[in-house]
mmCIF file of N, CA, C and O in Angstrom:
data_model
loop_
_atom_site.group_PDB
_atom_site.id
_atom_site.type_symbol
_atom_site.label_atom_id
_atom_site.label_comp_id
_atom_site.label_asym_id
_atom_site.label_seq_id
_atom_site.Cartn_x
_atom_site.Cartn_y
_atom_site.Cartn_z
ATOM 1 N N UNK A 1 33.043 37.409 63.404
ATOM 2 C CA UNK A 1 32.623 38.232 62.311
ATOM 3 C C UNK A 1 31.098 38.316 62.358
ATOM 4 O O UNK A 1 30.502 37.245 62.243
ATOM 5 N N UNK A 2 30.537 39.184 62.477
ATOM 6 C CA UNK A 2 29.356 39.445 62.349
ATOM 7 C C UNK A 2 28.557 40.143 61.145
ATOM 8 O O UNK A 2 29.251 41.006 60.607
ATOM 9 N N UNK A 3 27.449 40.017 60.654
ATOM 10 C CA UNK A 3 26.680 40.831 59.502
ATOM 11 C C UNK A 3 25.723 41.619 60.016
ATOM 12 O O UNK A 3 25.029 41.445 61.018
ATOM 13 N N UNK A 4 25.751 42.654 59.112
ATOM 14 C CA UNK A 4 24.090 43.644 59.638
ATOM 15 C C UNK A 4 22.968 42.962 59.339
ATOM 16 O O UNK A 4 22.944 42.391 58.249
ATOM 17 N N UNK A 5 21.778 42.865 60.244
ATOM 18 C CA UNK A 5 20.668 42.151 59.815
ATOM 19 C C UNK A 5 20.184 42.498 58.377
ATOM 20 O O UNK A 5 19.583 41.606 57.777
ATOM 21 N N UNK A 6 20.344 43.487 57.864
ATOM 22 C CA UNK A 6 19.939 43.655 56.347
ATOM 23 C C UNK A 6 20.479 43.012 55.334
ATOM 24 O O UNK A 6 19.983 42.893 54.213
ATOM 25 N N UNK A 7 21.536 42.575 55.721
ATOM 26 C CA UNK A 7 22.501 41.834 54.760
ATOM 27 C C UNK A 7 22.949 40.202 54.421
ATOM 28 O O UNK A 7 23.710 39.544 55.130
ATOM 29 N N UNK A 8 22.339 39.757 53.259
ATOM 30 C CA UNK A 8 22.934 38.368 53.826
ATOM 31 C C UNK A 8 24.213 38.280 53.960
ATOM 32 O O UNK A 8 24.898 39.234 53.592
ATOM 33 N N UNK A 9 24.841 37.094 54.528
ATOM 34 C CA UNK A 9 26.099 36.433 54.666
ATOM 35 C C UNK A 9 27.038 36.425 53.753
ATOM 36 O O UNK A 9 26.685 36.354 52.576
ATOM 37 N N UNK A 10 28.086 36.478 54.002
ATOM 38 C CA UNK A 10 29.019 36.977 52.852
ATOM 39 C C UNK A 10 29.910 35.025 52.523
ATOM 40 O O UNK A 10 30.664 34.586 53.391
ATOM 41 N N UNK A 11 29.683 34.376 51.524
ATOM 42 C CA UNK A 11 30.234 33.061 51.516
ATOM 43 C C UNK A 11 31.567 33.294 51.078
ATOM 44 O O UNK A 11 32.025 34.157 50.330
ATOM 45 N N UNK A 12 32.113 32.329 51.708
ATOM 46 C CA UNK A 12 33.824 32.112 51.209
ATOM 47 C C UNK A 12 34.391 31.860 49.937
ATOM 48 O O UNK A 12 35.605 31.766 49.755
ATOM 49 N N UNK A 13 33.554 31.751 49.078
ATOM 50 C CA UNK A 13 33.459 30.992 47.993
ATOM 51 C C UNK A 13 32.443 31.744 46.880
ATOM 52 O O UNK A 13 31.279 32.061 47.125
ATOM 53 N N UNK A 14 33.222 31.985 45.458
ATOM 54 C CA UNK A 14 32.434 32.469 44.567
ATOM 55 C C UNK A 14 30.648 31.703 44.422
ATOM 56 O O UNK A 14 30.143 30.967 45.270
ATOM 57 N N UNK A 15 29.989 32.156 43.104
ATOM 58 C CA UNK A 15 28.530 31.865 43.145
ATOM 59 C C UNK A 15 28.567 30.050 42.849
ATOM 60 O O UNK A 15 29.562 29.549 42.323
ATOM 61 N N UNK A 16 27.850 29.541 43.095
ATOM 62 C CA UNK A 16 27.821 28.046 42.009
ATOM 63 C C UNK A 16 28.355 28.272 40.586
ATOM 64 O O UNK A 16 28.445 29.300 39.915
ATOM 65 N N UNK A 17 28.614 27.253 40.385
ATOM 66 C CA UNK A 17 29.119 27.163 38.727
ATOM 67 C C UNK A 17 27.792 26.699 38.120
ATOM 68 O O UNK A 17 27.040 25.839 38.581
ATOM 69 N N UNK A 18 27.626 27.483 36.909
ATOM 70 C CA UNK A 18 26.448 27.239 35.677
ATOM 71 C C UNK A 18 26.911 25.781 35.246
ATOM 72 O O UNK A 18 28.026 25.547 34.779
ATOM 73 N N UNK A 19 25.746 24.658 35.495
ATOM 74 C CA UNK A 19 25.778 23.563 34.955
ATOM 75 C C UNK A 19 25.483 23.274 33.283
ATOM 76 O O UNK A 19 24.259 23.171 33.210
ATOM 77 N N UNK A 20 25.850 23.163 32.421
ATOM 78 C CA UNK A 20 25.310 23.171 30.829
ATOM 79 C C UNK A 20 25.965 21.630 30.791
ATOM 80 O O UNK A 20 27.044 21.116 31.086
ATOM 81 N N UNK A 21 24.601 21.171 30.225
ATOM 82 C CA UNK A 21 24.567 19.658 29.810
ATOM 83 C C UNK A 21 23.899 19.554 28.335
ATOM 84 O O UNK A 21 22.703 19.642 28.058
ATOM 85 N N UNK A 22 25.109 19.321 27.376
ATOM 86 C CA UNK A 22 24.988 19.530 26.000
ATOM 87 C C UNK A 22 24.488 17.918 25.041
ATOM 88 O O UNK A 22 25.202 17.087 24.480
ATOM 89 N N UNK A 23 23.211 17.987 25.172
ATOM 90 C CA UNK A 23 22.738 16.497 24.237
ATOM 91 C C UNK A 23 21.733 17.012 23.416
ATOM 92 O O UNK A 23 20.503 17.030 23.436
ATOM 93 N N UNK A 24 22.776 17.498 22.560
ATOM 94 C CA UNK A 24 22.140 17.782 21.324
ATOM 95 C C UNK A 24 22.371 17.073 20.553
ATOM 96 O O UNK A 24 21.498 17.349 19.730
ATOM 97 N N UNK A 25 23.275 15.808 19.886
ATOM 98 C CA UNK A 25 23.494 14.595 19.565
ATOM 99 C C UNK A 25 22.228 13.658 19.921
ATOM 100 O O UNK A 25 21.226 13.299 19.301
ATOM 101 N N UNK A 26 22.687 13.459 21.063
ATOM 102 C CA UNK A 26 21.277 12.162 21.651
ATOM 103 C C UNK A 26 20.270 12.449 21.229
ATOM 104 O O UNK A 26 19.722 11.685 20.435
ATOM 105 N N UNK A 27 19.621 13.746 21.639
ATOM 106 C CA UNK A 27 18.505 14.453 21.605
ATOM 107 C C UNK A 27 18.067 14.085 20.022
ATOM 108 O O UNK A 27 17.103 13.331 19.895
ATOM 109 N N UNK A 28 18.722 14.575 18.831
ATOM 110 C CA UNK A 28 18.435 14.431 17.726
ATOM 111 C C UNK A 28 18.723 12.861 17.254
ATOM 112 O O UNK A 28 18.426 12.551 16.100
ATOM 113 N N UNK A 29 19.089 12.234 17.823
ATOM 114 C CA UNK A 29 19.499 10.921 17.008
ATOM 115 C C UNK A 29 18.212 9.931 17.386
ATOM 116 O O UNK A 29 17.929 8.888 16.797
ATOM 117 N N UNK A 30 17.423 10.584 18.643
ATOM 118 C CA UNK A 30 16.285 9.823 19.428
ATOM 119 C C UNK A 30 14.903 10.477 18.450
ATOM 120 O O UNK A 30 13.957 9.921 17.893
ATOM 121 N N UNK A 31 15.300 11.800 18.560
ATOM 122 C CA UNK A 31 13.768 12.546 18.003
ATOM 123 C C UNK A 31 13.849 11.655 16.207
ATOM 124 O O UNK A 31 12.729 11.407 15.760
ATOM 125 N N UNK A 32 15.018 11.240 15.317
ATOM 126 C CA UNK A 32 14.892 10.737 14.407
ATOM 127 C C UNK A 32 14.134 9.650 14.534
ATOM 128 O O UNK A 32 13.026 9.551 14.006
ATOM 129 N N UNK A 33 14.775 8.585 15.377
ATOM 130 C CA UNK A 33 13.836 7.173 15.106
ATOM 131 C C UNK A 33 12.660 7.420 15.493
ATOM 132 O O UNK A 33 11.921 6.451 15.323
ATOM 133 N N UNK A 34 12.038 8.536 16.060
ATOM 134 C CA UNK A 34 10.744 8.132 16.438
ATOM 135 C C UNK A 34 9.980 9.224 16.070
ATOM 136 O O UNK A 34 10.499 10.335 15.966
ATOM 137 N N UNK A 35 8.875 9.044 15.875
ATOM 138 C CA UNK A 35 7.810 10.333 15.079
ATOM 139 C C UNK A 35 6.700 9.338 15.076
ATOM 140 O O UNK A 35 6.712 8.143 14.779
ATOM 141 N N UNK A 36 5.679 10.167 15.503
ATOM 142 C CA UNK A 36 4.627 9.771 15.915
ATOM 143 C C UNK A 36 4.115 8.744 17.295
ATOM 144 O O UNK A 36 2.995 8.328 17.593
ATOM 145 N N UNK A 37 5.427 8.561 17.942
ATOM 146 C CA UNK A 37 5.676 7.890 19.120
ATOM 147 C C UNK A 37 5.454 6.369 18.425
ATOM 148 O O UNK A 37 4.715 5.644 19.092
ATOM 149 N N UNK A 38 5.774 6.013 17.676
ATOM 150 C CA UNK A 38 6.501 4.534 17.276
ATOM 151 C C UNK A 38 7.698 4.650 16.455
ATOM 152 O O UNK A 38 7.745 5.302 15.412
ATOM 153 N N UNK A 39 8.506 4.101 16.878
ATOM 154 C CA UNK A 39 10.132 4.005 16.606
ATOM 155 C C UNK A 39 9.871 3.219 15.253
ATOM 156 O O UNK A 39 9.057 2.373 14.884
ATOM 157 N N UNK A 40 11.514 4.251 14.382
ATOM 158 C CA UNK A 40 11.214 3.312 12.913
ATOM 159 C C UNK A 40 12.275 1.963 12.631
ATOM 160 O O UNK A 40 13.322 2.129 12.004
ATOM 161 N N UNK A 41 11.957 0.912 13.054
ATOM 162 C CA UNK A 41 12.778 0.107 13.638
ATOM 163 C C UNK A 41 12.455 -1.037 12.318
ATOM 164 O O UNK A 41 11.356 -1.255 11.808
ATOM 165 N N UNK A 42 13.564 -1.566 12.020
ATOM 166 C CA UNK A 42 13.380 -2.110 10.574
ATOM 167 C C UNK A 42 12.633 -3.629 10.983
ATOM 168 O O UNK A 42 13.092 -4.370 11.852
ATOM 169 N N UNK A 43 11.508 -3.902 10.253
ATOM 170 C CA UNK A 43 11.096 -5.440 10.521
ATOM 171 C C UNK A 43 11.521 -5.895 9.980
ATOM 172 O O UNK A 43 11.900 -5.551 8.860
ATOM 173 N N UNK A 44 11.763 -7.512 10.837
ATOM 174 C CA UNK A 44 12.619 -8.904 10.660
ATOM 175 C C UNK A 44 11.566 -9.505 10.227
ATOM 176 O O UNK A 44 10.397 -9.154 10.381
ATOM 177 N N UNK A 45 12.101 -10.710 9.507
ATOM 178 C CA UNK A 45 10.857 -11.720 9.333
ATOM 179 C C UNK A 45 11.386 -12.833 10.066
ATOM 180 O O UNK A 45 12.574 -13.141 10.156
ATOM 181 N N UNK A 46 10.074 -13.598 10.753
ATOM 182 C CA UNK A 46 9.819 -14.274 11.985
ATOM 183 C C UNK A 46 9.871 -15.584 11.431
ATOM 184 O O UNK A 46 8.927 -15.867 10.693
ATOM 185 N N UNK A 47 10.779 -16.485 11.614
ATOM 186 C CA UNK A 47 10.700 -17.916 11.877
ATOM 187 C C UNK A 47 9.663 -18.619 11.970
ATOM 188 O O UNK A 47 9.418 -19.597 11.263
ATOM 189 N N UNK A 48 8.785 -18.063 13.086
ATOM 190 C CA UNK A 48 7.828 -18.860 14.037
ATOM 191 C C UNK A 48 6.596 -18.152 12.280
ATOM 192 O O UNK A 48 6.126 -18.739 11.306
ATOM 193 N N UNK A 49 6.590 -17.747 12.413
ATOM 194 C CA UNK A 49 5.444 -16.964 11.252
ATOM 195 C C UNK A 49 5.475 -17.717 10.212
ATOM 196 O O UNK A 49 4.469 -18.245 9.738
ATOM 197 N N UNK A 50 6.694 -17.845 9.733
ATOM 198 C CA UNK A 50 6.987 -18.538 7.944
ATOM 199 C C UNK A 50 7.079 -20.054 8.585
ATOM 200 O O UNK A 50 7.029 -20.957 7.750
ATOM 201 N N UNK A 51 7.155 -20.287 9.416
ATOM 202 C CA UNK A 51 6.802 -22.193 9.922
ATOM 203 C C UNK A 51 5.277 -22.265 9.538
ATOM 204 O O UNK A 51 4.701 -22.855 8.623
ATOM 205 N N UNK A 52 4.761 -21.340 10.707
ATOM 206 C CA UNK A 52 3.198 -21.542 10.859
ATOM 207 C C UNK A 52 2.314 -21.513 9.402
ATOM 208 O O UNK A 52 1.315 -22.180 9.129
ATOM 209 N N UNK A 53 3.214 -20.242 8.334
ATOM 210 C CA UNK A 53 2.178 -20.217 7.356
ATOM 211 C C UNK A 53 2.485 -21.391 6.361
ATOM 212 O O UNK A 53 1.731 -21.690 5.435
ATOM 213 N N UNK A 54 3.773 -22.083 6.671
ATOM 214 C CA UNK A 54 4.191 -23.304 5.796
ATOM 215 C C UNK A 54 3.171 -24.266 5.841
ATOM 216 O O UNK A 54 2.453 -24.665 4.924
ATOM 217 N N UNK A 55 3.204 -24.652 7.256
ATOM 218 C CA UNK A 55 2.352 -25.525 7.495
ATOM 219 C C UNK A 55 0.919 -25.525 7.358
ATOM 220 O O UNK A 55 0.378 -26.628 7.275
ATOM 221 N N UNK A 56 -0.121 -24.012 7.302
ATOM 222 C CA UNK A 56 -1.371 -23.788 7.054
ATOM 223 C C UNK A 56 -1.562 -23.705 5.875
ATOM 224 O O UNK A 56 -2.545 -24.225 5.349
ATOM 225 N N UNK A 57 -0.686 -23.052 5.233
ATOM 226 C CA UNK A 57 -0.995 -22.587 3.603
ATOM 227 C C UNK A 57 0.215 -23.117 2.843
ATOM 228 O O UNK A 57 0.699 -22.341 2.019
ATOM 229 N N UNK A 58 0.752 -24.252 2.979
ATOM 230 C CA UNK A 58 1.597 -25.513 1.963
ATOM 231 C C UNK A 58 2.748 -24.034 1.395
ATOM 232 O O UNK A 58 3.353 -24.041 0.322
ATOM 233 N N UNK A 59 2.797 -23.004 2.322
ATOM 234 C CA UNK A 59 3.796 -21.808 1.613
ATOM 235 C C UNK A 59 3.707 -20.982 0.598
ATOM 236 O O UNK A 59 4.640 -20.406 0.039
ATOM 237 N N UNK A 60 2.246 -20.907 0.288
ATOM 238 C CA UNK A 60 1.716 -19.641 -0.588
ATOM 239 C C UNK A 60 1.938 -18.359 0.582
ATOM 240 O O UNK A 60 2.297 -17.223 0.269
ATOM 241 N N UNK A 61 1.675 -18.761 1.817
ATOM 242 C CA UNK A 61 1.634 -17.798 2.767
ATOM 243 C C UNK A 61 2.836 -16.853 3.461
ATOM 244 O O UNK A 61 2.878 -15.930 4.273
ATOM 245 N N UNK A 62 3.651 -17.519 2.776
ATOM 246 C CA UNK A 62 4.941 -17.348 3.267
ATOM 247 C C UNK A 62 5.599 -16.520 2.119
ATOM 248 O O UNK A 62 6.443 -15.775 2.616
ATOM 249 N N UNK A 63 5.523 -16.385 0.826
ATOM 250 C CA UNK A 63 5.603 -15.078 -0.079
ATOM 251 C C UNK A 63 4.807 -14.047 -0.055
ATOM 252 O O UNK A 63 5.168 -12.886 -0.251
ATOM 253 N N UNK A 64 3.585 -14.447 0.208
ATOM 254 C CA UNK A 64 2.853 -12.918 0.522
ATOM 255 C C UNK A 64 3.617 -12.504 1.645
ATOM 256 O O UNK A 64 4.154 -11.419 1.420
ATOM 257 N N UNK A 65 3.940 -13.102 3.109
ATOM 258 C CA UNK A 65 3.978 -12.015 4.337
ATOM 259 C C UNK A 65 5.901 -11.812 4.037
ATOM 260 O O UNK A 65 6.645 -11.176 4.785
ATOM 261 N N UNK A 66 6.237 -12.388 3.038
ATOM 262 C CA UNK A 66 7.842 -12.516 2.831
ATOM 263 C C UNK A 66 7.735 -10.707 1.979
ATOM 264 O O UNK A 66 8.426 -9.727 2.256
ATOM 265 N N UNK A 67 6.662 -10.817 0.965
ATOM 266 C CA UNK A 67 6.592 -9.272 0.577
ATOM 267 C C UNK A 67 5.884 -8.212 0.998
ATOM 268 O O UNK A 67 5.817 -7.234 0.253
ATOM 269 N N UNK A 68 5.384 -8.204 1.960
ATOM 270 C CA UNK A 68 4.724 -7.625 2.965
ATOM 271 C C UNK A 68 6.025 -6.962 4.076
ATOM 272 O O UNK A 68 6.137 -5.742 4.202
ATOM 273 N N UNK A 69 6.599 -7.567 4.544
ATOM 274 C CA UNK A 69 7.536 -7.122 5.475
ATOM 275 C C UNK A 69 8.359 -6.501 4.573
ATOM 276 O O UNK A 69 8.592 -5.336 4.896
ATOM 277 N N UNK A 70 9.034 -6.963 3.266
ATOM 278 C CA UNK A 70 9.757 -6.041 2.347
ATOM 279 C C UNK A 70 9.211 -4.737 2.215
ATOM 280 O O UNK A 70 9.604 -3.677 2.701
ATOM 281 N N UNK A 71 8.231 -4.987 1.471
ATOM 282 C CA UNK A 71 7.498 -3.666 1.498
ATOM 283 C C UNK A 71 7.030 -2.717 2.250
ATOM 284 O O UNK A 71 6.508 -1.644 1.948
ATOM 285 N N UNK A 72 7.404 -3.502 3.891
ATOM 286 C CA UNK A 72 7.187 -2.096 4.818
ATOM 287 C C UNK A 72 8.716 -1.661 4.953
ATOM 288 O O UNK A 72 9.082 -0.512 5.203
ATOM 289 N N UNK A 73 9.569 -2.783 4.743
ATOM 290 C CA UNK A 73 11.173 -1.752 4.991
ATOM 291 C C UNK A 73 11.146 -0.913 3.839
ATOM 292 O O UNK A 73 11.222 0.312 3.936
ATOM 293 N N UNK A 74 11.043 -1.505 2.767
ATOM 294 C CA UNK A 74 11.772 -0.229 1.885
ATOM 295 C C UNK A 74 10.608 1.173 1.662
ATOM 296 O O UNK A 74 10.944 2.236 1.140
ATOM 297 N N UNK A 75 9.342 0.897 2.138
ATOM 298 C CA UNK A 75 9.084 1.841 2.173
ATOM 299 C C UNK A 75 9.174 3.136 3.134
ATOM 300 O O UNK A 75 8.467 4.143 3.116
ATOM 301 N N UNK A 76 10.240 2.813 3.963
ATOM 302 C CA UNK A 76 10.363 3.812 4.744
ATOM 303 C C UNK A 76 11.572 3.178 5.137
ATOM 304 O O UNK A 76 11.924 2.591 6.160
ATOM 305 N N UNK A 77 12.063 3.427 4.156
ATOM 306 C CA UNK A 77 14.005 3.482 2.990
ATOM 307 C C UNK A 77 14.767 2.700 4.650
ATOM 308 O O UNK A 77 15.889 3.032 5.033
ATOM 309 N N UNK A 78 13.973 1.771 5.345
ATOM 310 C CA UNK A 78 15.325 1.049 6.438
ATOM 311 C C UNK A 78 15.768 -0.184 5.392
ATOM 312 O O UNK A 78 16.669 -0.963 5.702
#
C-alpha cells in the first residue's frame, strides 16, 4: 500500500482518545486548607512546652500559652 507524498499515512486506528482527569474534589478540598500558602491546621498543645513553662514559671506559664493556642483555634472556627 502506498501514499501520495502529499498525504500523510492513513492509521489503522481511530484518533487518540481525549484524556479528562476530573479533580475538582481534591482541587477544592486542598485550595480550602490553605490560603495564603500556610495550611489551616488546628494547633495542639505541646507537652514538651507546658513541662518547660511548669518548671520556669511554677505554671503561671502554662495558662497563658494554654489560652493562647485556644484562642488561635477558635479563632479561625478549627
Amino acid at each position: 500500500m502506498t501514499t501520495a507524498p502529499d498525504q500523510p499515512p492513513v492509521q489503522p486506528y481511530g484518533p487518540p482518545p481525549t484524556i479528562i482527569i476530573n479533580n475538582n474534589t481534591s482541587a477544592a478540598a486542598s485550595a480550602s486548607a490553605v490560603i495564603g500558602g500556610v495550611g489551616l491546621r488546628r494547633r495542639r498543645q505541646s507537652l514538651w512546652a507546658h513541662f518547660w513553662l511548669f518548671m520556669f514559671t511554677v505554671g503561671i506559664g502554662n495558662v497563658f500559652y494554654a489560652a493562647h493556642v485556644s484562642r488561635w483555634n477558635r479563632d479561625r472556627g478549627l
